[in-house]
C-alpha cells in the first residue's frame, strides 16, 4: 500500500486515490465474486421459476421453453448458474471456517481462496459431465 501523505491533511491516501498503484488482492476479488454469484443465483432463480411455470403450463409451453434451454445461450446461462451455485457453496464453507476462527492467517486465506476457485470449477465440470453422460 502506498504510504504517501495527502498534502492538505497529512493523512495516508486511499488506495482508490492512487490509481494504478493499487493492485487488487485475491481476497478482495473473491469477496466481489461471492457477491456477484449471489446476484447471479437470484437471477438464476427467475430462470428456474420460468422452467417450473413452463412445466406446469403443459407440454406446449415446456417445448417453447426447452428450445431456449437447449440453445447455446441457454446452456451458457445454466453453466453460469451451476458455477455460481457451486462457487457460492464452496466460499460459504470457507466463511463458516472463518466464523469459528480457523484459516484467518494470510497464508491459509490465500490457499483456501485458490482452493475455492479450483474446487468450484472441478465440481462444475463434474456436474456437467454427469449430466451429459446420462
PDB file of N, CA and C in Angstrom, residues 65-134:
ATOM      1  N   UNK A  65     -40.141 -23.410 -24.018  1.00  0.00           N
ATOM      2  CA  UNK A  65     -39.069 -23.071 -23.075  1.00  0.00           C
ATOM      3  C   UNK A  65     -37.834 -23.924 -23.342  1.00  0.00           C
ATOM      4  N   UNK A  66     -38.040 -25.195 -23.645  1.00  0.00           N
ATOM      5  CA  UNK A  66     -36.925 -26.121 -23.871  1.00  0.00           C
ATOM      6  C   UNK A  66     -36.079 -25.708 -25.068  1.00  0.00           C
ATOM      7  N   UNK A  67     -36.690 -25.070 -26.054  1.00  0.00           N
ATOM      8  CA  UNK A  67     -35.930 -24.581 -27.211  1.00  0.00           C
ATOM      9  C   UNK A  67     -34.835 -23.617 -26.741  1.00  0.00           C
ATOM     10  N   UNK A  68     -35.163 -22.771 -25.804  1.00  0.00           N
ATOM     11  CA  UNK A  68     -34.189 -21.789 -25.303  1.00  0.00           C
ATOM     12  C   UNK A  68     -33.160 -22.427 -24.366  1.00  0.00           C
ATOM     13  N   UNK A  69     -33.594 -23.379 -23.572  1.00  0.00           N
ATOM     14  CA  UNK A  69     -32.666 -24.025 -22.634  1.00  0.00           C
ATOM     15  C   UNK A  69     -31.623 -24.849 -23.377  1.00  0.00           C
ATOM     16  N   UNK A  70     -32.018 -25.482 -24.467  1.00  0.00           N
ATOM     17  CA  UNK A  70     -31.079 -26.317 -25.209  1.00  0.00           C
ATOM     18  C   UNK A  70     -30.233 -25.534 -26.207  1.00  0.00           C
ATOM     19  N   UNK A  71     -30.565 -24.277 -26.449  1.00  0.00           N
ATOM     20  CA  UNK A  71     -29.748 -23.433 -27.331  1.00  0.00           C
ATOM     21  C   UNK A  71     -28.438 -23.089 -26.623  1.00  0.00           C
ATOM     22  N   UNK A  72     -27.463 -22.621 -27.374  1.00  0.00           N
ATOM     23  CA  UNK A  72     -26.147 -22.317 -26.806  1.00  0.00           C
ATOM     24  C   UNK A  72     -26.245 -21.292 -25.683  1.00  0.00           C
ATOM     25  N   UNK A  73     -27.089 -20.275 -25.842  1.00  0.00           N
ATOM     26  CA  UNK A  73     -27.203 -19.248 -24.806  1.00  0.00           C
ATOM     27  C   UNK A  73     -27.899 -19.786 -23.554  1.00  0.00           C
ATOM     28  N   UNK A  74     -28.824 -20.707 -23.710  1.00  0.00           N
ATOM     29  CA  UNK A  74     -29.461 -21.340 -22.558  1.00  0.00           C
ATOM     30  C   UNK A  74     -28.484 -22.215 -21.799  1.00  0.00           C
ATOM     31  N   UNK A  75     -27.653 -22.937 -22.546  1.00  0.00           N
ATOM     32  CA  UNK A  75     -26.627 -23.765 -21.909  1.00  0.00           C
ATOM     33  C   UNK A  75     -25.603 -22.899 -21.188  1.00  0.00           C
ATOM     34  N   UNK A  76     -25.273 -21.754 -21.766  1.00  0.00           N
ATOM     35  CA  UNK A  76     -24.337 -20.833 -21.126  1.00  0.00           C
ATOM     36  C   UNK A  76     -24.926 -20.271 -19.831  1.00  0.00           C
ATOM     37  N   UNK A  77     -26.205 -19.962 -19.851  1.00  0.00           N
ATOM     38  CA  UNK A  77     -26.879 -19.484 -18.629  1.00  0.00           C
ATOM     39  C   UNK A  77     -26.856 -20.574 -17.557  1.00  0.00           C
ATOM     40  N   UNK A  78     -27.161 -21.812 -17.953  1.00  0.00           N
ATOM     41  CA  UNK A  78     -27.153 -22.914 -16.993  1.00  0.00           C
ATOM     42  C   UNK A  78     -25.753 -23.183 -16.454  1.00  0.00           C
ATOM     43  N   UNK A  79     -24.749 -23.079 -17.317  1.00  0.00           N
ATOM     44  CA  UNK A  79     -23.364 -23.259 -16.877  1.00  0.00           C
ATOM     45  C   UNK A  79     -22.991 -22.188 -15.853  1.00  0.00           C
ATOM     46  N   UNK A  80     -23.321 -20.943 -16.160  1.00  0.00           N
ATOM     47  CA  UNK A  80     -23.042 -19.847 -15.222  1.00  0.00           C
ATOM     48  C   UNK A  80     -23.787 -20.015 -13.907  1.00  0.00           C
ATOM     49  N   UNK A  81     -25.039 -20.455 -13.996  1.00  0.00           N
ATOM     50  CA  UNK A  81     -25.832 -20.664 -12.790  1.00  0.00           C
ATOM     51  C   UNK A  81     -25.244 -21.783 -11.943  1.00  0.00           C
ATOM     52  N   UNK A  82     -24.847 -22.886 -12.586  1.00  0.00           N
ATOM     53  CA  UNK A  82     -24.298 -24.003 -11.818  1.00  0.00           C
ATOM     54  C   UNK A  82     -22.946 -23.635 -11.205  1.00  0.00           C
ATOM     55  N   UNK A  83     -22.090 -22.915 -11.949  1.00  0.00           N
ATOM     56  CA  UNK A  83     -20.813 -22.494 -11.367  1.00  0.00           C
ATOM     57  C   UNK A  83     -21.054 -21.517 -10.212  1.00  0.00           C
ATOM     58  N   UNK A  84     -21.987 -20.584 -10.393  1.00  0.00           N
ATOM     59  CA  UNK A  84     -22.301 -19.638  -9.317  1.00  0.00           C
ATOM     60  C   UNK A  84     -22.745 -20.361  -8.054  1.00  0.00           C
ATOM     61  N   UNK A  85     -23.597 -21.354  -8.229  1.00  0.00           N
ATOM     62  CA  UNK A  85     -24.084 -22.118  -7.088  1.00  0.00           C
ATOM     63  C   UNK A  85     -22.941 -22.840  -6.378  1.00  0.00           C
ATOM     64  N   UNK A  86     -22.088 -23.488  -7.134  1.00  0.00           N
ATOM     65  CA  UNK A  86     -21.003 -24.260  -6.528  1.00  0.00           C
ATOM     66  C   UNK A  86     -19.910 -23.355  -5.951  1.00  0.00           C
ATOM     67  N   UNK A  87     -19.628 -22.232  -6.602  1.00  0.00           N
ATOM     68  CA  UNK A  87     -18.663 -21.277  -6.054  1.00  0.00           C
ATOM     69  C   UNK A  87     -19.188 -20.705  -4.740  1.00  0.00           C
ATOM     70  N   UNK A  88     -20.453 -20.311  -4.750  1.00  0.00           N
ATOM     71  CA  UNK A  88     -21.062 -19.728  -3.556  1.00  0.00           C
ATOM     72  C   UNK A  88     -21.073 -20.739  -2.405  1.00  0.00           C
ATOM     73  N   UNK A  89     -21.330 -22.001  -2.721  1.00  0.00           N
ATOM     74  CA  UNK A  89     -21.301 -23.061  -1.716  1.00  0.00           C
ATOM     75  C   UNK A  89     -19.898 -23.224  -1.135  1.00  0.00           C
ATOM     76  N   UNK A  90     -18.908 -23.345  -2.009  1.00  0.00           N
ATOM     77  CA  UNK A  90     -17.521 -23.548  -1.540  1.00  0.00           C
ATOM     78  C   UNK A  90     -17.034 -22.357  -0.728  1.00  0.00           C
ATOM     79  N   UNK A  91     -17.316 -21.157  -1.201  1.00  0.00           N
ATOM     80  CA  UNK A  91     -16.877 -19.965  -0.468  1.00  0.00           C
ATOM     81  C   UNK A  91     -17.659 -19.811   0.832  1.00  0.00           C
ATOM     82  N   UNK A  92     -18.901 -20.245   0.850  1.00  0.00           N
ATOM     83  CA  UNK A  92     -19.686 -20.214   2.080  1.00  0.00           C
ATOM     84  C   UNK A  92     -19.113 -21.156   3.135  1.00  0.00           C
ATOM     85  N   UNK A  93     -18.651 -22.319   2.695  1.00  0.00           N
ATOM     86  CA  UNK A  93     -17.999 -23.259   3.616  1.00  0.00           C
ATOM     87  C   UNK A  93     -16.724 -22.631   4.171  1.00  0.00           C
ATOM     88  N   UNK A  94     -15.974 -21.961   3.296  1.00  0.00           N
ATOM     89  CA  UNK A  94     -14.756 -21.255   3.733  1.00  0.00           C
ATOM     90  C   UNK A  94     -15.096 -20.219   4.806  1.00  0.00           C
ATOM     91  N   UNK A  95     -16.171 -19.494   4.593  1.00  0.00           N
ATOM     92  CA  UNK A  95     -16.588 -18.481   5.566  1.00  0.00           C
ATOM     93  C   UNK A  95     -17.044 -19.113   6.881  1.00  0.00           C
ATOM     94  N   UNK A  96     -17.632 -20.297   6.823  1.00  0.00           N
ATOM     95  CA  UNK A  96     -18.014 -20.982   8.060  1.00  0.00           C
ATOM     96  C   UNK A  96     -16.777 -21.304   8.895  1.00  0.00           C
ATOM     97  N   UNK A  97     -15.698 -21.712   8.237  1.00  0.00           N
ATOM     98  CA  UNK A  97     -14.447 -21.953   8.967  1.00  0.00           C
ATOM     99  C   UNK A  97     -13.918 -20.652   9.565  1.00  0.00           C
ATOM    100  N   UNK A  98     -14.032 -19.565   8.822  1.00  0.00           N
ATOM    101  CA  UNK A  98     -13.604 -18.272   9.365  1.00  0.00           C
ATOM    102  C   UNK A  98     -14.441 -17.889  10.581  1.00  0.00           C
ATOM    103  N   UNK A  99     -15.736 -18.209  10.548  1.00  0.00           N
ATOM    104  CA  UNK A  99     -16.622 -17.877  11.665  1.00  0.00           C
ATOM    105  C   UNK A  99     -16.219 -18.564  12.959  1.00  0.00           C
ATOM    106  N   UNK A 100     -15.577 -19.741  12.852  1.00  0.00           N
ATOM    107  CA  UNK A 100     -15.122 -20.423  14.068  1.00  0.00           C
ATOM    108  C   UNK A 100     -13.644 -20.139  14.345  1.00  0.00           C
ATOM    109  N   UNK A 101     -13.077 -19.192  13.588  1.00  0.00           N
ATOM    110  CA  UNK A 101     -11.712 -18.755  13.850  1.00  0.00           C
ATOM    111  C   UNK A 101     -10.625 -19.563  13.189  1.00  0.00           C
ATOM    112  N   UNK A 102     -10.970 -20.382  12.205  1.00  0.00           N
ATOM    113  CA  UNK A 102      -9.978 -21.214  11.517  1.00  0.00           C
ATOM    114  C   UNK A 102      -9.631 -20.595  10.158  1.00  0.00           C
ATOM    115  N   UNK A 103      -8.348 -20.638   9.805  1.00  0.00           N
ATOM    116  CA  UNK A 103      -7.919 -20.208   8.480  1.00  0.00           C
ATOM    117  C   UNK A 103      -7.874 -18.713   8.260  1.00  0.00           C
ATOM    118  N   UNK A 104      -7.728 -17.947   9.309  1.00  0.00           N
ATOM    119  CA  UNK A 104      -7.743 -16.496   9.174  1.00  0.00           C
ATOM    120  C   UNK A 104      -6.382 -15.896   8.844  1.00  0.00           C
ATOM    121  N   UNK A 105      -5.303 -16.668   9.022  1.00  0.00           N
ATOM    122  CA  UNK A 105      -3.992 -16.106   8.702  1.00  0.00           C
ATOM    123  C   UNK A 105      -3.874 -15.952   7.177  1.00  0.00           C
ATOM    124  N   UNK A 106      -3.026 -15.055   6.744  1.00  0.00           N
ATOM    125  CA  UNK A 106      -2.940 -14.684   5.324  1.00  0.00           C
ATOM    126  C   UNK A 106      -2.614 -15.887   4.440  1.00  0.00           C
ATOM    127  N   UNK A 107      -1.660 -16.698   4.856  1.00  0.00           N
ATOM    128  CA  UNK A 107      -1.262 -17.847   4.045  1.00  0.00           C
ATOM    129  C   UNK A 107      -2.431 -18.805   3.830  1.00  0.00           C
ATOM    130  N   UNK A 108      -3.133 -19.125   4.889  1.00  0.00           N
ATOM    131  CA  UNK A 108      -4.266 -20.055   4.788  1.00  0.00           C
ATOM    132  C   UNK A 108      -5.423 -19.424   4.025  1.00  0.00           C
ATOM    133  N   UNK A 109      -5.630 -18.128   4.209  1.00  0.00           N
ATOM    134  CA  UNK A 109      -6.703 -17.435   3.485  1.00  0.00           C
ATOM    135  C   UNK A 109      -6.462 -17.497   1.978  1.00  0.00           C
ATOM    136  N   UNK A 110      -5.222 -17.325   1.573  1.00  0.00           N
ATOM    137  CA  UNK A 110      -4.902 -17.413   0.145  1.00  0.00           C
ATOM    138  C   UNK A 110      -5.029 -18.846  -0.370  1.00  0.00           C
ATOM    139  N   UNK A 111      -4.543 -19.808   0.402  1.00  0.00           N
ATOM    140  CA  UNK A 111      -4.650 -21.208  -0.017  1.00  0.00           C
ATOM    141  C   UNK A 111      -6.114 -21.626  -0.138  1.00  0.00           C
ATOM    142  N   UNK A 112      -6.918 -21.251   0.845  1.00  0.00           N
ATOM    143  CA  UNK A 112      -8.333 -21.627   0.789  1.00  0.00           C
ATOM    144  C   UNK A 112      -9.050 -20.880  -0.327  1.00  0.00           C
ATOM    145  N   UNK A 113      -8.603 -19.662  -0.634  1.00  0.00           N
ATOM    146  CA  UNK A 113      -9.186 -18.911  -1.746  1.00  0.00           C
ATOM    147  C   UNK A 113      -8.930 -19.588  -3.076  1.00  0.00           C
ATOM    148  N   UNK A 114      -7.674 -19.996  -3.295  1.00  0.00           N
ATOM    149  CA  UNK A 114      -7.370 -20.736  -4.519  1.00  0.00           C
ATOM    150  C   UNK A 114      -8.127 -22.056  -4.555  1.00  0.00           C
ATOM    151  N   UNK A 115      -8.258 -22.705  -3.402  1.00  0.00           N
ATOM    152  CA  UNK A 115      -8.996 -23.969  -3.336  1.00  0.00           C
ATOM    153  C   UNK A 115     -10.460 -23.773  -3.721  1.00  0.00           C
ATOM    154  N   UNK A 116     -11.065 -22.682  -3.287  1.00  0.00           N
ATOM    155  CA  UNK A 116     -12.460 -22.393  -3.636  1.00  0.00           C
ATOM    156  C   UNK A 116     -12.615 -22.282  -5.148  1.00  0.00           C
ATOM    157  N   UNK A 117     -11.708 -21.559  -5.784  1.00  0.00           N
ATOM    158  CA  UNK A 117     -11.781 -21.379  -7.238  1.00  0.00           C
ATOM    159  C   UNK A 117     -11.613 -22.720  -7.952  1.00  0.00           C
ATOM    160  N   UNK A 118     -10.608 -23.487  -7.558  1.00  0.00           N
ATOM    161  CA  UNK A 118     -10.331 -24.774  -8.225  1.00  0.00           C
ATOM    162  C   UNK A 118     -11.447 -25.775  -7.961  1.00  0.00           C
ATOM    163  N   UNK A 119     -11.849 -25.918  -6.708  1.00  0.00           N
ATOM    164  CA  UNK A 119     -12.868 -26.923  -6.364  1.00  0.00           C
ATOM    165  C   UNK A 119     -14.209 -26.575  -7.011  1.00  0.00           C
ATOM    166  N   UNK A 120     -14.589 -25.307  -7.018  1.00  0.00           N
ATOM    167  CA  UNK A 120     -15.861 -24.941  -7.660  1.00  0.00           C
ATOM    168  C   UNK A 120     -15.811 -25.218  -9.159  1.00  0.00           C
ATOM    169  N   UNK A 121     -14.665 -24.979  -9.769  1.00  0.00           N
ATOM    170  CA  UNK A 121     -14.519 -25.300 -11.190  1.00  0.00           C
ATOM    171  C   UNK A 121     -14.595 -26.802 -11.441  1.00  0.00           C
ATOM    172  N   UNK A 122     -13.908 -27.575 -10.617  1.00  0.00           N
ATOM    173  CA  UNK A 122     -13.936 -29.040 -10.774  1.00  0.00           C
ATOM    174  C   UNK A 122     -15.332 -29.607 -10.530  1.00  0.00           C
ATOM    175  N   UNK A 123     -16.014 -29.098  -9.526  1.00  0.00           N
ATOM    176  CA  UNK A 123     -17.380 -29.568  -9.254  1.00  0.00           C
ATOM    177  C   UNK A 123     -18.327 -29.223 -10.398  1.00  0.00           C
ATOM    178  N   UNK A 124     -18.144 -28.057 -11.000  1.00  0.00           N
ATOM    179  CA  UNK A 124     -18.974 -27.664 -12.140  1.00  0.00           C
ATOM    180  C   UNK A 124     -18.728 -28.591 -13.325  1.00  0.00           C
ATOM    181  N   UNK A 125     -17.461 -28.851 -13.609  1.00  0.00           N
ATOM    182  CA  UNK A 125     -17.120 -29.768 -14.704  1.00  0.00           C
ATOM    183  C   UNK A 125     -17.687 -31.159 -14.418  1.00  0.00           C
ATOM    184  N   UNK A 126     -17.562 -31.623 -13.191  1.00  0.00           N
ATOM    185  CA  UNK A 126     -18.077 -32.946 -12.829  1.00  0.00           C
ATOM    186  C   UNK A 126     -19.598 -33.009 -12.974  1.00  0.00           C
ATOM    187  N   UNK A 127     -20.278 -31.977 -12.533  1.00  0.00           N
ATOM    188  CA  UNK A 127     -21.747 -31.965 -12.626  1.00  0.00           C
ATOM    189  C   UNK A 127     -22.193 -31.981 -14.090  1.00  0.00           C
ATOM    190  N   UNK A 128     -21.533 -31.188 -14.930  1.00  0.00           N
ATOM    191  CA  UNK A 128     -21.892 -31.148 -16.335  1.00  0.00           C
ATOM    192  C   UNK A 128     -21.520 -32.450 -17.044  1.00  0.00           C
ATOM    193  N   UNK A 129     -20.409 -33.051 -16.651  1.00  0.00           N
ATOM    194  CA  UNK A 129     -20.024 -34.329 -17.248  1.00  0.00           C
ATOM    195  C   UNK A 129     -21.056 -35.401 -16.912  1.00  0.00           C
ATOM    196  N   UNK A 130     -21.487 -35.430 -15.656  1.00  0.00           N
ATOM    197  CA  UNK A 130     -22.521 -36.393 -15.258  1.00  0.00           C
ATOM    198  C   UNK A 130     -23.830 -36.153 -16.018  1.00  0.00           C
ATOM    199  N   UNK A 131     -24.175 -34.891 -16.191  1.00  0.00           N
ATOM    200  CA  UNK A 131     -25.427 -34.561 -16.897  1.00  0.00           C
ATOM    201  C   UNK A 131     -25.364 -34.994 -18.353  1.00  0.00           C
ATOM    202  N   UNK A 132     -24.231 -34.788 -18.985  1.00  0.00           N
ATOM    203  CA  UNK A 132     -24.110 -35.143 -20.409  1.00  0.00           C
ATOM    204  C   UNK A 132     -23.913 -36.639 -20.621  1.00  0.00           C
ATOM    205  N   UNK A 133     -23.356 -37.329 -19.627  1.00  0.00           N
ATOM    206  CA  UNK A 133     -23.166 -38.759 -19.767  1.00  0.00           C
ATOM    207  C   UNK A 133     -24.463 -39.534 -19.602  1.00  0.00           C
ATOM    208  N   UNK A 134     -25.438 -38.940 -18.967  1.00  0.00           N
ATOM    209  CA  UNK A 134     -26.726 -39.621 -18.749  1.00  0.00           C
ATOM    210  C   UNK A 134     -27.547 -39.437 -19.961  1.00  0.00           C
TER     211      UNK A 134
END
